[in-house]
Every structure is written in structure tokens, then in C-alpha cells.
Coordinates of C-alpha atoms in Angstrom, one line a residue:
Chain U
M1199 CA 22.5 132.1 210.5
R1200 CA 20.8 128.7 210.6
T1201 CA 21.0 126.4 207.6
D1202 CA 17.5 125.1 206.9
W1203 CA 18.6 122.6 204.3
I1204 CA 21.3 121.9 201.7
A1205 CA 20.8 121.9 197.9
V1206 CA 23.2 119.7 195.9
D1207 CA 23.9 119.5 192.2
W1208 CA 26.1 116.4 191.8
G1209 CA 27.1 115.7 188.2
T1210 CA 29.7 113.5 186.5
S1211 CA 32.6 116.0 186.9
N1212 CA 31.6 118.3 189.7
L1213 CA 29.9 118.5 193.1
R1214 CA 28.2 121.8 194.0
A1215 CA 26.3 122.5 197.3
W1216 CA 24.4 125.5 198.7
A1217 CA 23.5 126.1 202.3
M1218 CA 20.0 127.4 202.2
G1219 CA 17.9 129.5 204.6
G1220 CA 14.5 128.9 203.2
S1221 CA 14.9 129.8 199.5
S1222 CA 17.8 132.1 200.0
I1223 CA 21.5 131.1 199.6
Q1224 CA 23.6 131.4 202.8
A1225 CA 26.8 129.8 201.5
H1226 CA 28.1 128.0 198.4
A1227 CA 30.8 125.4 198.0
K1228 CA 32.1 123.2 195.2
S1229 CA 34.6 120.5 194.5
D1230 CA 35.8 118.2 191.7
D1231 CA 34.4 115.1 193.4
G1232 CA 32.1 114.3 190.6
M1233 CA 30.3 111.0 190.3
G1234 CA 32.8 109.8 187.7
S1235 CA 35.7 110.0 190.1
L1236 CA 34.1 108.3 193.1
D1237 CA 33.3 104.7 194.1
R1238 CA 30.3 103.9 196.1
D1239 CA 31.9 104.4 199.5
G1240 CA 33.4 107.7 198.4
F1241 CA 30.2 109.7 198.1
E1242 CA 29.3 110.3 201.8
P1243 CA 32.9 111.5 202.7
A1244 CA 33.0 113.7 199.6
L1245 CA 29.8 115.3 200.6
L1246 CA 30.9 115.8 204.2
R1247 CA 34.2 117.4 203.1
L1248 CA 32.1 120.1 201.5
I1249 CA 29.1 120.6 203.8
S1250 CA 30.2 119.6 207.3
P1251 CA 30.7 123.3 208.3
W1252 CA 26.9 123.8 207.7
L1253 CA 25.7 120.8 209.7
S1254 CA 24.6 121.1 213.3
D1255 CA 25.1 118.4 215.9
G1256 CA 21.6 118.8 217.3
G1257 CA 19.7 116.9 214.5
K1258 CA 19.4 115.9 210.9
T1259 CA 20.0 118.4 208.1
E1260 CA 17.9 117.8 205.0
V1261 CA 20.0 117.4 201.8
I1262 CA 18.3 117.3 198.4
A1263 CA 20.5 116.3 195.5
C1264 CA 20.0 116.0 191.7
G1265 CA 22.2 114.7 188.9
M1266 CA 24.3 111.6 188.1
V1267 CA 24.7 110.9 191.9
G1268 CA 21.4 109.0 191.5
S1269 CA 22.5 106.8 188.6
R1270 CA 23.3 103.1 188.8
Q1271 CA 27.0 104.0 188.9
G1272 CA 26.4 106.7 191.5
W1273 CA 25.8 106.8 195.2
F1274 CA 22.5 105.1 195.2
E1275 CA 20.1 104.4 192.3
A1276 CA 17.1 106.6 192.0
P1277 CA 15.2 104.8 189.2
Y1278 CA 14.1 106.8 186.2
R1279 CA 10.5 108.0 185.9
A1280 CA 9.0 107.7 182.4
T1281 CA 7.6 110.4 180.1
P1282 CA 5.0 111.8 179.9
C1283 CA 5.5 113.0 183.5
T1284 CA 5.9 116.0 185.6
P1285 CA 9.6 116.8 186.0
L1286 CA 9.4 116.2 189.7
D1287 CA 7.3 113.8 191.8
P1288 CA 7.9 113.7 195.6
S1289 CA 7.2 110.0 195.7
G1290 CA 10.1 109.4 193.3
L1291 CA 12.7 110.8 195.6
V1292 CA 15.0 108.1 197.1
T1293 CA 16.4 108.4 200.6
V1294 CA 20.1 107.3 200.8
P1295 CA 21.3 105.3 203.8
T1296 CA 24.1 107.3 205.4
Q1297 CA 26.6 106.7 208.2
D1298 CA 26.6 110.2 209.6
P1299 CA 23.6 110.8 211.9
R1300 CA 23.5 114.5 211.0
L1301 CA 22.5 113.7 207.3
N1302 CA 19.1 113.1 205.7
V1303 CA 19.9 112.8 202.0
R1304 CA 17.3 112.5 199.3
L1305 CA 18.1 112.0 195.5
I1306 CA 15.9 113.3 192.7
P1307 CA 15.3 110.6 190.0
G1308 CA 16.1 111.2 186.4
V1309 CA 13.5 110.9 183.6
K1310 CA 13.5 108.4 180.7
Q1311 CA 11.7 108.3 177.4
V1312 CA 11.1 104.8 176.1
K1313 CA 10.8 105.6 172.4
P1314 CA 12.9 107.1 171.0
A1315 CA 15.1 106.0 173.9
D1316 CA 16.5 108.9 175.9
V1317 CA 17.4 109.7 179.5
M1318 CA 18.2 112.8 181.6
R1319 CA 19.5 113.2 185.2
G1320 CA 19.7 116.7 186.6
E1321 CA 17.9 118.5 183.7
E1322 CA 14.5 117.3 185.1
T1323 CA 15.3 119.5 188.2
Q1324 CA 16.3 122.5 186.0
I1325 CA 13.0 122.0 184.1
A1326 CA 11.1 121.9 187.3
G1327 CA 12.9 125.1 188.3
V1328 CA 11.9 126.8 185.0
L1329 CA 8.3 125.9 185.7
A1330 CA 8.6 127.2 189.3
L1331 CA 10.0 130.5 188.1
N1332 CA 7.5 130.8 185.2
P1333 CA 4.2 129.3 186.4
G1334 CA 2.1 128.1 183.5
F1335 CA 5.1 127.8 181.1
D1336 CA 4.1 126.0 178.0
G1337 CA 6.6 125.4 175.2
V1338 CA 10.1 124.1 174.8
I1339 CA 13.1 124.2 177.2
C1340 CA 16.5 123.9 175.7
L1341 CA 19.4 123.0 178.0
P1342 CA 22.7 123.4 176.2
G1343 CA 25.8 121.6 177.5
T1344 CA 27.9 118.5 177.1
H1345 CA 24.7 116.6 176.3
S1346 CA 22.2 119.2 175.2
K1347 CA 18.6 118.5 175.9
W1348 CA 15.4 119.8 174.3
A1349 CA 12.2 119.1 176.2
H1350 CA 8.6 119.8 175.1
I1351 CA 6.6 121.0 178.1
S1352 CA 2.8 121.0 178.1
A1353 CA 0.4 121.4 181.1
G1354 CA 3.4 121.1 183.5
E1355 CA 4.6 117.8 182.1
V1356 CA 7.6 116.7 180.1
V1357 CA 5.9 115.4 177.0
S1358 CA 9.0 114.3 175.1
F1359 CA 12.7 115.2 175.0
Q1360 CA 15.8 114.6 172.9
T1361 CA 19.5 114.6 173.7
F1362 CA 22.3 115.8 171.5
M1363 CA 26.0 115.2 172.1
T1364 CA 27.0 118.6 170.8
G1365 CA 29.1 119.7 173.7
E1366 CA 31.0 116.4 173.9
L1367 CA 31.6 116.4 170.1
F1368 CA 33.0 119.9 170.3
A1369 CA 35.3 119.0 173.1
L1370 CA 36.5 115.8 171.4
L1371 CA 37.0 117.4 168.0
S1372 CA 38.6 120.6 169.2
T1373 CA 41.0 119.0 171.6
Q1374 CA 41.6 115.4 170.5
S1375 CA 41.1 115.2 166.8
V1376 CA 43.3 116.4 163.9
L1377 CA 41.3 119.6 164.0
R1378 CA 43.0 120.6 167.3
H1379 CA 46.1 121.7 165.3
G1380 CA 44.2 124.5 163.7
M1381 CA 42.4 125.8 166.7
A1382 CA 45.0 126.2 169.5
G1383 CA 44.5 129.0 171.9
G1384 CA 41.3 130.8 172.6
G1385 CA 39.4 133.4 170.5
W1386 CA 36.1 133.5 168.8
D1387 CA 34.7 134.8 165.5
D1388 CA 31.0 135.6 165.4
A1389 CA 30.8 135.9 161.6
A1390 CA 32.4 132.5 161.2
F1391 CA 30.0 131.0 163.7
D1392 CA 26.9 132.6 162.1
E1393 CA 27.9 131.5 158.6
A1394 CA 28.7 127.9 159.5
L1395 CA 25.4 127.7 161.5
S1396 CA 23.3 129.0 158.7
D1397 CA 25.0 126.8 156.1
T1398 CA 24.5 123.7 158.2
L1399 CA 20.9 124.5 158.9
S1400 CA 20.1 124.8 155.2
R1401 CA 22.2 121.8 154.2
P1402 CA 22.6 119.5 157.3
D1403 CA 23.3 116.6 154.9
R1404 CA 26.7 118.1 154.1
I1405 CA 28.0 118.1 157.6
G1406 CA 30.3 115.1 156.9
A1407 CA 32.1 117.2 154.2
K1408 CA 32.5 120.3 156.4
L1409 CA 34.7 119.1 159.3
F1410 CA 38.0 118.2 157.6
A1411 CA 37.9 121.5 155.6
L1412 CA 38.7 123.3 158.9
R1413 CA 42.0 121.5 159.0
A1414 CA 42.7 121.8 155.2
E1415 CA 41.9 125.6 155.2
G1416 CA 44.3 126.0 158.2
L1417 CA 47.0 124.2 156.2
I1418 CA 46.6 125.8 152.8
A1419 CA 44.6 129.0 153.2
G1420 CA 45.7 130.3 156.6
L1421 CA 42.3 129.9 158.4
A1422 CA 42.7 131.6 161.8
P1423 CA 42.3 129.5 165.0
A1424 CA 39.5 131.7 166.3
A1425 CA 37.5 131.3 163.1
A1426 CA 38.2 127.6 163.0
R1427 CA 36.9 127.2 166.6
A1428 CA 33.8 129.3 166.0
R1429 CA 33.1 127.5 162.7
L1430 CA 33.3 124.1 164.4
S1431 CA 30.8 125.3 167.0
G1432 CA 28.5 126.6 164.3
L1433 CA 28.6 123.3 162.4
L1434 CA 27.8 121.2 165.5
I1435 CA 25.1 123.5 166.9
G1436 CA 23.8 123.7 163.3
I1437 CA 23.2 120.0 163.0
E1438 CA 21.7 120.0 166.5
L1439 CA 19.2 122.8 165.5
A1440 CA 18.5 121.0 162.2
A1441 CA 17.5 117.8 164.0
A1442 CA 15.7 119.7 166.8
K1443 CA 13.6 121.8 164.4
P1444 CA 10.4 120.1 165.4
F1445 CA 11.1 121.4 169.0
W1446 CA 11.8 125.0 168.3
L1447 CA 10.0 125.9 165.1
G1448 CA 7.1 128.3 166.0
Q1449 CA 7.5 127.4 169.7
N1450 CA 7.9 129.4 172.9
V1451 CA 11.5 128.6 173.8
A1452 CA 13.4 129.0 177.0
I1453 CA 17.2 128.4 177.1
V1454 CA 18.6 127.4 180.5
G1455 CA 22.0 129.1 180.7
S1456 CA 23.4 132.5 180.5
E1457 CA 27.0 132.0 179.6
T1458 CA 28.6 132.1 176.2
L1459 CA 27.2 128.8 175.1
A1460 CA 23.6 129.6 175.9
Q1461 CA 24.1 133.0 174.1
S1462 CA 25.4 131.2 171.0
Y1463 CA 22.2 129.1 171.0
A1464 CA 20.1 132.2 171.5
R1465 CA 21.9 134.0 168.7
A1466 CA 21.4 131.0 166.4
L1467 CA 17.7 130.7 167.2
A1468 CA 17.2 134.4 166.8
A1469 CA 18.7 134.2 163.3
Q1470 CA 16.0 131.6 162.6
G1471 CA 13.2 133.9 163.8
A1472 CA 12.7 132.5 167.3
S1473 CA 12.8 134.7 170.4
P1474 CA 14.2 132.5 173.1
R1475 CA 14.5 133.8 176.7
L1476 CA 17.5 132.9 178.8
I1477 CA 17.3 131.6 182.3
P1478 CA 20.5 131.3 184.3
A1479 CA 21.3 127.7 184.9
T1480 CA 22.0 128.0 188.7
D1481 CA 18.7 129.8 189.1
A1482 CA 16.9 127.0 187.4
T1483 CA 18.8 124.3 189.4
L1484 CA 18.1 126.0 192.8
A1485 CA 14.5 126.7 192.0
G1486 CA 14.1 123.0 191.1
L1487 CA 15.8 121.7 194.2
S1488 CA 13.7 124.2 196.3
A1489 CA 10.5 122.9 194.6
A1490 CA 11.5 119.3 195.3
R1491 CA 12.1 120.2 199.0
A1492 CA 8.8 122.0 199.2
K1493 CA 7.0 119.0 197.7
V1494 CA 8.5 116.4 200.0
N1495 CA 7.6 118.5 203.0
A1496 CA 4.1 119.4 201.8
Chain T
M680 CA 68.9 88.4 146.1
R681 CA 69.7 92.0 145.4
T682 CA 67.4 94.8 146.5
D683 CA 66.9 97.1 143.6
W684 CA 65.0 99.8 145.6
I685 CA 62.9 100.3 148.7
A686 CA 59.3 101.3 148.8
V687 CA 58.2 103.2 151.9
D688 CA 54.7 104.1 153.2
W689 CA 55.3 106.5 156.1
G690 CA 52.1 107.8 157.8
T691 CA 51.3 109.5 161.1
S692 CA 51.3 106.3 163.1
N693 CA 53.2 103.7 161.2
L694 CA 56.3 103.2 159.0
R695 CA 56.2 100.3 156.5
A696 CA 58.9 99.4 154.1
W697 CA 59.4 96.8 151.3
A698 CA 62.6 95.6 149.8
M699 CA 61.8 95.4 146.1
G700 CA 63.4 93.4 143.3
G701 CA 62.0 95.3 140.3
S702 CA 58.3 95.2 141.0
S703 CA 58.3 92.1 143.2
I704 CA 58.5 92.1 147.0
Q705 CA 61.6 90.5 148.5
A706 CA 61.1 91.5 152.1
H707 CA 58.7 93.6 154.3
A708 CA 59.3 95.4 157.6
K709 CA 57.3 97.8 159.7
S710 CA 57.5 99.8 162.9
D711 CA 55.5 102.2 165.0
D712 CA 57.9 105.0 164.1
G713 CA 55.1 107.1 162.5
M714 CA 55.6 110.8 161.7
G715 CA 53.6 111.8 164.7
S716 CA 56.2 110.3 167.2
L717 CA 59.4 111.6 165.5
D718 CA 61.2 114.9 165.6
R719 CA 63.1 116.0 162.5
D720 CA 66.3 114.3 163.4
G721 CA 64.6 111.0 164.2
F722 CA 63.5 110.1 160.7
E723 CA 66.7 108.9 159.2
P724 CA 67.6 106.7 162.2
A725 CA 64.0 105.3 162.3
L726 CA 64.3 104.4 158.6
L727 CA 67.8 102.8 159.0
R728 CA 66.5 100.7 161.9
L729 CA 64.1 99.1 159.5
I730 CA 65.9 98.9 156.2
S731 CA 69.6 98.7 157.0
P732 CA 69.7 94.9 156.4
W733 CA 68.7 95.6 152.8
L734 CA 71.3 98.2 152.1
S735 CA 74.6 97.4 150.4
D736 CA 77.9 99.2 151.1
G737 CA 78.8 99.5 147.5
G738 CA 76.5 102.4 146.5
K739 CA 73.3 104.2 147.0
T740 CA 69.9 102.4 147.3
E741 CA 67.0 104.2 146.0
V742 CA 64.1 104.8 148.5
I743 CA 60.7 106.2 147.4
A744 CA 58.4 107.2 150.2
C745 CA 54.9 108.6 150.4
G746 CA 52.7 109.8 153.2
M747 CA 52.9 112.3 156.1
V748 CA 56.7 112.0 156.0
G749 CA 56.6 114.7 153.4
S750 CA 54.5 117.1 155.4
R751 CA 55.8 120.3 157.0
Q752 CA 56.0 118.5 160.4
G753 CA 57.6 115.5 158.7
W754 CA 61.2 114.7 157.7
F755 CA 61.4 117.2 154.8
E756 CA 58.6 119.1 153.2
A757 CA 57.4 118.0 149.7
P758 CA 55.0 120.9 148.8
Y759 CA 51.5 120.0 147.7
R760 CA 50.7 119.9 144.0
A761 CA 47.3 121.4 143.2
T762 CA 44.2 119.8 141.5
P763 CA 43.4 119.3 138.7
C764 CA 46.6 117.2 138.3
T765 CA 47.9 113.7 137.7
P766 CA 48.3 111.9 141.0
L767 CA 52.1 111.7 140.4
D768 CA 54.6 113.9 138.7
P769 CA 58.3 113.0 138.7
S770 CA 59.3 116.6 138.9
G771 CA 57.4 117.0 142.2
L772 CA 59.4 114.4 144.1
V773 CA 61.7 115.9 146.6
T774 CA 65.2 114.5 147.5
V775 CA 65.9 114.4 151.2
P776 CA 69.4 115.3 152.4
T777 CA 70.7 112.3 154.4
Q778 CA 73.7 111.5 156.5
D779 CA 74.1 107.9 155.5
P780 CA 75.9 107.6 152.1
R781 CA 74.0 104.5 151.2
L782 CA 70.7 106.3 151.0
N783 CA 69.0 108.1 148.1
V784 CA 65.6 109.1 149.5
R785 CA 62.8 110.8 147.5
L786 CA 59.4 111.8 148.9
I787 CA 56.2 112.0 146.9
P788 CA 54.3 115.2 147.4
G789 CA 50.7 115.3 148.5
V790 CA 47.9 117.0 146.5
K791 CA 45.8 120.0 147.6
Q792 CA 42.5 121.4 146.3
V793 CA 42.2 125.1 146.8
K794 CA 38.4 125.3 146.9
P795 CA 36.8 123.6 148.7
A796 CA 40.1 123.4 150.7
D797 CA 41.3 119.9 151.0
V798 CA 44.6 118.0 151.2
M799 CA 45.9 114.4 150.9
R800 CA 49.3 112.8 151.5
G801 CA 49.7 109.2 150.7
E802 CA 46.4 108.7 149.0
E803 CA 47.7 110.3 145.7
T804 CA 50.2 107.4 145.6
Q805 CA 47.4 104.8 146.1
I806 CA 45.4 106.6 143.4
A807 CA 48.4 106.4 141.0
G808 CA 48.5 102.7 141.9
V809 CA 44.9 102.2 141.0
L810 CA 45.5 103.9 137.7
A811 CA 48.6 101.8 137.1
L812 CA 46.7 98.6 137.9
N813 CA 43.7 99.7 135.9
P814 CA 44.9 101.6 132.9
G815 CA 42.3 104.0 131.5
F816 CA 40.3 104.0 134.8
D817 CA 37.7 106.8 134.8
G818 CA 35.4 107.3 137.7
V819 CA 35.6 107.6 141.4
I820 CA 38.2 106.2 143.9
C821 CA 37.1 105.8 147.5
L822 CA 39.8 105.4 150.1
P823 CA 38.2 104.6 153.5
G824 CA 40.2 105.2 156.7
T825 CA 40.8 107.5 159.5
H826 CA 40.3 110.3 157.1
S827 CA 38.3 108.8 154.2
K828 CA 38.9 110.3 150.7
W829 CA 36.8 110.4 147.6
A830 CA 38.5 111.4 144.4
H831 CA 37.0 112.0 141.0
I832 CA 39.4 110.7 138.3
S833 CA 39.1 111.7 134.7
A834 CA 41.6 111.3 131.9
G835 CA 44.3 110.2 134.4
E836 CA 43.9 113.3 136.5
V837 CA 42.5 114.0 140.0
V838 CA 39.8 116.4 139.1
S839 CA 38.4 117.0 142.7
F840 CA 38.4 115.3 146.0
Q841 CA 36.8 115.4 149.4
T842 CA 37.9 114.2 152.9
F843 CA 35.7 112.9 155.6
M844 CA 36.7 112.4 159.2
T845 CA 34.6 109.2 159.5
G846 CA 37.3 106.9 160.9
E847 CA 38.5 109.4 163.4
L848 CA 35.0 110.2 164.6
F849 CA 34.3 106.5 165.0
A850 CA 37.5 106.1 167.1
L851 CA 36.8 109.1 169.3
L852 CA 33.1 108.3 169.8
S853 CA 33.5 104.6 170.4
T854 CA 36.5 104.9 172.8
Q855 CA 36.5 108.4 174.4
S856 CA 32.8 109.6 174.5
V857 CA 29.9 108.6 176.7
L858 CA 29.0 106.0 174.0
R859 CA 32.0 103.9 174.9
H860 CA 30.1 102.5 178.0
G861 CA 27.7 100.8 175.7
M862 CA 30.1 99.3 173.2
A863 CA 32.8 97.6 175.2
G864 CA 34.4 94.6 173.7
G865 CA 34.3 93.5 170.1
G866 CA 31.5 92.2 168.0
W867 CA 29.5 93.3 165.0
D868 CA 25.9 93.2 163.9
D869 CA 25.3 93.5 160.1
A870 CA 21.6 94.2 160.4
A871 CA 22.2 97.1 162.9
F872 CA 24.8 98.5 160.5
D873 CA 22.5 98.2 157.5
E874 CA 19.5 99.8 159.2
A875 CA 21.5 102.7 160.6
L876 CA 23.2 103.4 157.3
S877 CA 19.9 103.3 155.3
D878 CA 18.2 105.5 157.9
T879 CA 21.0 108.1 157.8
L880 CA 21.2 108.1 154.0
S881 CA 17.5 108.9 153.8
R882 CA 17.5 111.4 156.7
P883 CA 21.1 112.7 157.2
D884 CA 19.7 115.9 158.8
R885 CA 18.7 113.7 161.8
I886 CA 22.2 112.5 162.6
G887 CA 22.5 114.9 165.6
A888 CA 19.5 113.1 167.2
K889 CA 20.8 109.6 166.6
L890 CA 24.1 109.4 168.5
F891 CA 23.0 109.7 172.1
A892 CA 20.2 107.2 171.5
L893 CA 23.0 104.5 171.4
R894 CA 23.7 105.3 175.0
A895 CA 20.1 105.7 176.1
E896 CA 19.0 102.4 174.5
G897 CA 21.9 100.7 176.2
L898 CA 20.7 102.0 179.6
I899 CA 17.0 101.5 179.3
A900 CA 16.5 99.0 176.5
G901 CA 19.4 96.6 176.8
L902 CA 21.0 97.5 173.4
A903 CA 23.8 94.9 172.8
P904 CA 27.4 96.3 172.5
A905 CA 27.9 94.7 169.1
A906 CA 24.7 96.3 167.8
A907 CA 25.7 99.7 169.3
R908 CA 29.1 99.6 167.6
A909 CA 27.7 98.5 164.2
R910 CA 25.0 101.2 164.4
L911 CA 27.5 103.9 165.3
S912 CA 29.6 102.8 162.2
G913 CA 26.4 102.8 160.1
L914 CA 25.4 106.3 161.2
L915 CA 28.9 107.8 160.5
I916 CA 29.4 106.0 157.2
G917 CA 25.8 107.0 156.4
I918 CA 26.5 110.8 156.7
E919 CA 29.7 110.3 154.7
L920 CA 27.8 108.6 151.9
A921 CA 25.1 111.2 152.1
A922 CA 27.5 114.1 151.6
A923 CA 29.6 112.1 149.1
K924 CA 26.6 111.3 146.9
P925 CA 27.8 113.5 144.0
F926 CA 30.9 111.3 143.9
W927 CA 29.3 107.9 143.8
L928 CA 25.9 108.3 142.3
G929 CA 25.9 106.6 138.9
Q930 CA 29.7 106.4 138.9
N931 CA 32.2 103.7 138.3
V932 CA 33.6 103.3 141.9
A933 CA 36.8 101.6 143.1
I934 CA 37.3 101.2 146.8
V935 CA 40.9 101.0 148.0
G936 CA 41.0 98.4 150.8
S937 CA 40.0 94.8 151.4
E938 CA 39.5 94.5 155.1
T939 CA 36.3 94.8 157.1
L940 CA 36.1 98.6 156.7
A941 CA 36.3 98.6 152.9
Q942 CA 33.8 95.7 152.9
S943 CA 31.4 97.9 154.9
Y944 CA 31.7 100.6 152.4
A945 CA 31.1 98.2 149.5
R946 CA 28.1 96.7 151.3
A947 CA 26.7 100.2 151.9
L948 CA 27.2 101.3 148.3
A949 CA 25.8 98.1 146.9
A950 CA 22.6 98.7 149.0
Q951 CA 22.4 102.0 147.1
G952 CA 22.7 100.3 143.7
A953 CA 26.4 100.9 143.1
S954 CA 28.8 98.1 142.1
P955 CA 32.1 99.1 143.6
R956 CA 35.2 97.0 143.0
L957 CA 37.7 96.4 145.9
I958 CA 41.4 96.9 145.4
P959 CA 43.7 95.8 148.3
A960 CA 45.3 98.9 149.9
T961 CA 48.9 97.5 149.9
D962 CA 48.6 96.6 146.2
A963 CA 47.6 100.2 145.4
T964 CA 50.4 101.6 147.5
L965 CA 53.1 99.5 146.0
A966 CA 51.8 100.0 142.5
G967 CA 51.9 103.7 143.1
L968 CA 55.4 103.7 144.6
S969 CA 56.6 101.5 141.7
A970 CA 55.0 103.9 139.2
A971 CA 56.7 106.9 140.9
R972 CA 60.1 105.1 140.7
A973 CA 59.6 104.2 137.0
K974 CA 58.8 107.8 136.3
V975 CA 61.8 109.3 138.0
N976 CA 64.0 106.8 136.2
A977 CA 62.4 107.2 132.8

């Protein structure tokens, strides 16, 4: 089985690589060597630790990578392209100088929006993947995560987008703030999520008054940890959806993701009358990386 | 100089004590032995390390303490009193069993509100202090901090109150989140604070969309760290003031605090047409502890 090329998703915390035969996956590997834990000289060795079994000595193997690896603090800077723009442009890919003669590494640049200021790195590849998997897609793509993104897509271009710190806020509040005391352990409560989300969507201006109540109800009214966690999630996704309303209201919405988080977004949007479709994140990433490879070789 | 009694403010992070001659301060001492860093057996030694120079061998010295020391995880639980109630009631004070025969320690209980669920420990003493310093005060007391409190006071009672996690959110976001990269170092920018605050008060529903922009503007538009910090503060105090509007709108407002944070709140409320007065936090705490002592000895 010959590896034609290698697809790489290299974020702040993780490095994931796929050995590809055309557009089918031959092997998959991942490590914790995210951009955040590497200095500039550490990227090539970290990549080789993961993919060297897939390299052949007889020539260069093409590697296409997306994500924070292309940021200024990453391996090599791939300068942002500016909206409105297609999510991918072969001329924007940056070739990284490497030591190992078996490597030919190209990085996909992120996309920036000048006003209101916003940036993405990695999501542009998933957006390209959604468009590759759904030719002619027109509408809105929601990418939930540490920094959730909403992108308005028209005629194959990213017209505008907006980032929300929802996932990072949830992580900080549920593990580092005073609220952590009331949500130890796992567990989930759909009813608590739904109610918090609906309350917040109808009165987003009251969010400031809702957070500490999770702690107070734990202390004096026995609020269960599972309900507290789900309610915090509902509050935070609620203020995201409130501010993102111009994106999703009356629009054709695709959510990139299939796990619990994406399902929570789908559930929330469905409660507001939207009918989002879910697209697995890895499918979107690989379709985007494949599209990038096809374009540079076209 | 004889110490009549000892006033103690014992929070999660700090322990502060004052040797009092009547209502005047003879000496002051503080340490990092906050409730959060002590187990149950550690409280008495921590207190003695600080106050033993003020104790006499010939009898018991009265110690009156407020704050998290009286929580379930503290030295000894002083059960919450429930609103509506006066901020202090001598019958609610709890005497702590101690080893050292020179000590007579009493803890001031916190106050809870059943619905919406809320709790305070320490602020009830500052509120009592504001009432002692301003007899007949009627209106709203704002206590900015890690967990800001707003309390509606009528006829000497705490009628209702509300806690906001504003200070803790600022600390988490400015030092632990992705936003920290754009606000290293000190510095402040009044204009950035004012603008963010006013924007947020008029459109609190957009808060979710405003946070990540601090990072993005730092990356692509050169937003200065001082402006980013001040704007984050304006955004967070803005959503607090938006949700606290029923407290301050058209009310007589006193802010407990005199440092930069309290001044930011005063500046923000003044921009909305309110005329808050500032009361130094230590004055309020000591007046409240003195009032508690006077009541138990009445």
C-alpha cells in the first residue's frame, strides 16, 4: 500500500496525521505535539515521529497541513487571506523549508476579517471540506469548539464570520472558577440545558446574573452537579446563539461536528425552529485537505 | 495601650486583623492564611501567628470575625441567615471552640437569599458598616470585587441581593484564556473602557461576540495591551451593570471600595446618570465588625 500523500491537522494542543491513498485513509496517527508545546525547531522532529513509517526513501512525500502550525508562533507563517474570499486558494499555500529530503510540506493559510476583526486557522479547511462534500452549499456553517466559529457562505466564498469563546469559557468556568465546586464529576441533564438555553436566548442581557446562581443553588438548594454543568453549557451556548442570531435565523445551517457538543448546538437550534445538518468534523477536515491538495496539483 | 478586642476579616485568600481600642485601630496585621489554604485544624494557629502579640495572659480577648471563615469549609460553620433580614443579628453569631484560653472568638454568619438563590459571607458585615456610618441609609449598596454584590437596603434590612462573577471572569480571561496574549503587562485606557462599557450596556446581548475580537484586533490591527485590558473590563462590568439595572436605576447608590475598581464602577454609573458615593472598604468592614461587637455586648 503506497502512501500518495499525508494529510495533517495541527492545532494548538494536538497533531493528527493521515496517510492517504488518493482520497482514502490508509493509516492514522496522532500525538500531543500541538503548536502550543513546540518551539520553532521542534515541528519537523514532531512530524517525523508521527509520519516517518509512511515515508519512502525514493522521493518526496507531499504533506498538506492546516491549523495553528501556520501561525506566527507556529512552524512557519502562512499569512492570513482576507474575507470575502474562497476558503482555499492554492496560491496562498506556503511551502515550509525542511531538513529531511523526504518531505514536501505545505501549510494552508488562515482567513482574517478586517472589520469586525476576526481570524480563523484550520476552520477555513473544514469549510472548504463542507463545500467539497456539498457542492453549491449556500448558507451558514457553524463550527463549535474551544473557539466556535460561524461563517456566512455565499457563491463559494466566506463572506463574513464571527468567533465565540464559548468552549474556552466553559472550560475555565467549570474547572477553574468557584463554580467548579458544584459540578465535580461527569453527568448531564438535558432539561437543565434546554431551560438555561431558552432563558438566555430570550433574556441574554441577564447572563451576568445567572452564573453565580449555579454556585448558590448548589450551596443552599442542593443543585445536582450534572444539572449545574448542563445549565452552565446552556447559558454559554445561549449567549453565543443570541449574538449569532443574524447568522442562523432563517438560514440553511450546517454544523461541523458529530459529538455531544455539536449535538447540543443542533438541539438548541432545532428548539429555535432551525433544521441544521451535522457533518462529522474529521470528514470536513479531510475533505478540505484533499481539496487543497487537488488544487495545488491541478 | 490595651487591646479591647480584635477585628478580623477572614476571606478565601487573605486573613486581616486589627487590634482595636474601642473603635480606634491600635495595630494591623495580615497574612496569606486565607480559608482556601487551611484545613480545619489550621485556623487557630494561623490566627495566633497574627494576633498573639496583642493577647494578654490575664483573661480572654474578644475576637469578632467575618467572611469565609464561617463557611462549611471554614473554621466553624455559622449558618446563613435568610433575606429579608438585617445584615447583622447578635443572636446569629457563633462562638468557636478554641484551644487557647486567651481567645473568645465569634463568627458573623453570612446571608442567603432563597430565590433567586444567592449567598454572601463578609459583605453582610460591610453592609452593616455602611448602615452604621450612614444611619437611615435607604437604597442600594454595590460591593465590587471577585464576586460583586448588589444589595437593596430598605428600613435597615437587606431586602434582596445579587452576585456577579465579574472580578473572577476578568482574572480568568485576562490571565488564563487566549486573550492573555494580547494584554500582557499593565496599563489602562479610560477611553477604551468607557466605549466598551457603553456599547455593552446598550447591547448586552452581543457580549458573546465581543470577547474574541480583543484577540483578533491584537493579531491583525495592533490593539494595544492597555486598551485590550480596559476594554475587557468595560465589557464585563457592562454586562454586570446591564443585569443589575433594576438595582441602580433611579436609586441612591453607595459603592463599597475606593481603589481603581470601585472608581471604575463609579465612573460607569456616573455615565448612566447615577451619582454613587464611595465608601472605603476597610472603613465599612471595621464599622460592621464594631457594630457586631457592640450588639453582642449590648
